Short mmCIF file of C-alpha atoms in Angstrom, two decimals:
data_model
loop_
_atom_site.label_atom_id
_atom_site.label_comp_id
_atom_site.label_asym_id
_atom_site.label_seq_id
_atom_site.Cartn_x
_atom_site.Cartn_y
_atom_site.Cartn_z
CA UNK A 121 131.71 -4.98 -17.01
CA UNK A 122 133.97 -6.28 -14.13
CA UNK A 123 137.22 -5.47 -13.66
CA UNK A 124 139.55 -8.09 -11.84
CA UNK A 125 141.96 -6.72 -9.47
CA UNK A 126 145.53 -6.95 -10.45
CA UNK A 127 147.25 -7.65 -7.13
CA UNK A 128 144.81 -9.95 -5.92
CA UNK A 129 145.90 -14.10 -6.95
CA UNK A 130 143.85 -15.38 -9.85
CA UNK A 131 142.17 -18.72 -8.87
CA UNK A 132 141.95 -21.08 -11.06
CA UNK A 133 138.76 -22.62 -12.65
CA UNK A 134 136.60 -24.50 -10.13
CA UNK A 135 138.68 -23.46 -7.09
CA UNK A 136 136.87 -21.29 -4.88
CA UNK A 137 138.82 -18.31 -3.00
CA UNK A 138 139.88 -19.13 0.92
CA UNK A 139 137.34 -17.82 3.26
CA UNK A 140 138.45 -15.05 5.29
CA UNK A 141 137.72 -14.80 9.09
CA UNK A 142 134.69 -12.37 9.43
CA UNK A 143 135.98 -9.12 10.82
CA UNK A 144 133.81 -7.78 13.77
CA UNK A 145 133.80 -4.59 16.05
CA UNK A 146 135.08 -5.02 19.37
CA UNK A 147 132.86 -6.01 22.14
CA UNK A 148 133.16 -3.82 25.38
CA UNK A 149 134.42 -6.09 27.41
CA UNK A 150 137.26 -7.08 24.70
CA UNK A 151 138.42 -3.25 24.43
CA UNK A 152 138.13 -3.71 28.67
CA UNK A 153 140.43 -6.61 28.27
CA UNK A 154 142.71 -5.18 26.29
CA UNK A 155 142.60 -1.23 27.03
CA UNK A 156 142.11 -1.77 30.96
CA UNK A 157 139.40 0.75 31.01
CA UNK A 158 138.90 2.80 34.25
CA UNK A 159 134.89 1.60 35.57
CA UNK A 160 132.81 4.44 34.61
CA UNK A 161 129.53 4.94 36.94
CA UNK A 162 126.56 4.50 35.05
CA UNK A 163 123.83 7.16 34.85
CA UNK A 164 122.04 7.41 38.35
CA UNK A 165 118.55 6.02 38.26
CA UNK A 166 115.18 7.82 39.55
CA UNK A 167 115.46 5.84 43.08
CA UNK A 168 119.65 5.94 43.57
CA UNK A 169 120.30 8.54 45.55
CA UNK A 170 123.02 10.92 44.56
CA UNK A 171 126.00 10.96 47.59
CA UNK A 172 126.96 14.58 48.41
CA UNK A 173 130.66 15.47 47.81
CA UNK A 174 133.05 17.53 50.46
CA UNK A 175 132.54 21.18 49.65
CA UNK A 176 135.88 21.35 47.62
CA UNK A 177 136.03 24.58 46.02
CA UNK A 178 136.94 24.06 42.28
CA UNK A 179 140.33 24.24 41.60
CA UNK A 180 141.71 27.61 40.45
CA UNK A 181 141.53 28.76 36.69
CA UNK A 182 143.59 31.79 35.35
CA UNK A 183 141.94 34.00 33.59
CA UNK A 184 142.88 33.64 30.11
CA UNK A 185 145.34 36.99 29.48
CA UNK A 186 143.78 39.80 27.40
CA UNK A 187 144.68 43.70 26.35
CA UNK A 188 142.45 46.09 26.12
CA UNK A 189 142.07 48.27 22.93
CA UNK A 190 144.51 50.55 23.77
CA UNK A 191 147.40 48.23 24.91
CA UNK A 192 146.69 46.26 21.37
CA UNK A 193 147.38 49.60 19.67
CA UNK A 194 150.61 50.66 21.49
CA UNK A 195 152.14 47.09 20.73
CA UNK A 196 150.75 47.81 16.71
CA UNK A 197 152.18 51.14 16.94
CA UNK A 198 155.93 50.01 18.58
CA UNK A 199 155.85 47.54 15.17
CA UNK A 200 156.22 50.87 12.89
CA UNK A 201 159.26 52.07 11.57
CA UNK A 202 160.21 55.58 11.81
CA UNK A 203 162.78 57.20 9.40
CA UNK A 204 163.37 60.79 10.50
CA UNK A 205 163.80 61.95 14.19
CA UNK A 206 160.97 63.14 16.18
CA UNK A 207 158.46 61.70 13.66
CA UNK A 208 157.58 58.92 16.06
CA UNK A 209 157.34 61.35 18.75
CA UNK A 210 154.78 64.12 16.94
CA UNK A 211 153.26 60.52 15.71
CA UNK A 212 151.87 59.35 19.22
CA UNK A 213 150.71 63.01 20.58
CA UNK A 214 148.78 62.84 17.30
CA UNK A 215 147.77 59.07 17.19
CA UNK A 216 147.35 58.62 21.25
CA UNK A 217 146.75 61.99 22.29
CA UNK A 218 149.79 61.58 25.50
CA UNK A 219 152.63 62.50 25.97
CA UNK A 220 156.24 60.28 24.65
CA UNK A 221 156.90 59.85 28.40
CA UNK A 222 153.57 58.42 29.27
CA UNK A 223 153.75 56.31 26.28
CA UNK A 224 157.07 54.27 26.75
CA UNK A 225 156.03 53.85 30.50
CA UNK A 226 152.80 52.71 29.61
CA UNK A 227 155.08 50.15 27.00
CA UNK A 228 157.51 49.05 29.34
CA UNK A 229 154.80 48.28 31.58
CA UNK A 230 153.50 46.36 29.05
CA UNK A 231 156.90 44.38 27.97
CA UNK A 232 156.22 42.62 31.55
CA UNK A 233 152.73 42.09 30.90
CA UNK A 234 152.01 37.90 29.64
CA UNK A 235 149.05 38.96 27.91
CA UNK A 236 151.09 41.16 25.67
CA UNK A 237 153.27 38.74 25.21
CA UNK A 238 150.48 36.12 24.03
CA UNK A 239 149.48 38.48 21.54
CA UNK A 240 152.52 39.55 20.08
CA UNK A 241 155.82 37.38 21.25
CA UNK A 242 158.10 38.31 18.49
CA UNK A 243 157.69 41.90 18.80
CA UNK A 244 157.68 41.62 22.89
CA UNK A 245 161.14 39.35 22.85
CA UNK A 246 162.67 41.56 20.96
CA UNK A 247 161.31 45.11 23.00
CA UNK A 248 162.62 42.98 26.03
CA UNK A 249 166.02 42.43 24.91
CA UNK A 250 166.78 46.06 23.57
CA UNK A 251 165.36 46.81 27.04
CA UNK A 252 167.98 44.45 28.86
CA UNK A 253 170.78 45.82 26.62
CA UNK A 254 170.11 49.17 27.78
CA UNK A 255 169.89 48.45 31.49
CA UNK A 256 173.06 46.36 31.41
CA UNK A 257 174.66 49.46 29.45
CA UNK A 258 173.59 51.37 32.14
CA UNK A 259 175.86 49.67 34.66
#
């Protein structure tokens, strides 16, 4: 069974359909022609010799910014909300074995730290802030 296409013109009987242009791929040098394509070098044969380039020390690459295990759980922890006073407290001599001191100096350390703030930006922006407010109270 064969279905005619609605959109497509009906031609009559005895007329043939136009001929279309064939549609073919690009040629290199047309996409060169059109694109401007940088000249790549080919691949070096067994006899080309290979020229040596200036020792140029790569350029530098930053090491991509990562916690440890314990700075992870101290920005997990700060993301809890504590409802009576001193629970938080009692909660990280339990939970990190330190003392409350050590713990908000090891935080605020933290708060400047870019890899804390790649893993957690909301909770570091807003740490930051409070931390701002505080200092400019302080004044």
């Amino acid at each position: 069974m064969v279905h005619e296409d609605a959109s497509a013109p009906a031609a009559a009987v005895g007329e043939s359909a136009p001929e279309l242009p064939a549609q073919r791929a690009p040629e290199t040098g047309d996409q060169e022609a059109l694109f401007e394509l940088p000249e790549q070098p080919g691949p070096a044969e067994a006899g080309d010799e290979v020229s040596e380039k200036p020792d140029t020390p790569p350029p530098p690459t930053a090491p991509a910014p990562s916690l440890g295990p314990r700075e992870r759980a101290v920005l997990d922890f700060e993301r809890k909300r504590w409802k009576h006073a001193g629970a938080k407290e009692q909660a990280i001599r339990d939970e990190f074995d330190i003392s409350p001191t050590s713990y908000f100096q090891i935080l605020n350390a933290l708060l400047d730290d870019p890899a804390a703030l790649a893993y957690n930006p909301t909770l570091v922006g807003n740490l930051r802030r409070r931390r701002e407010a505080r200092q400019r109270a302080r004044k």
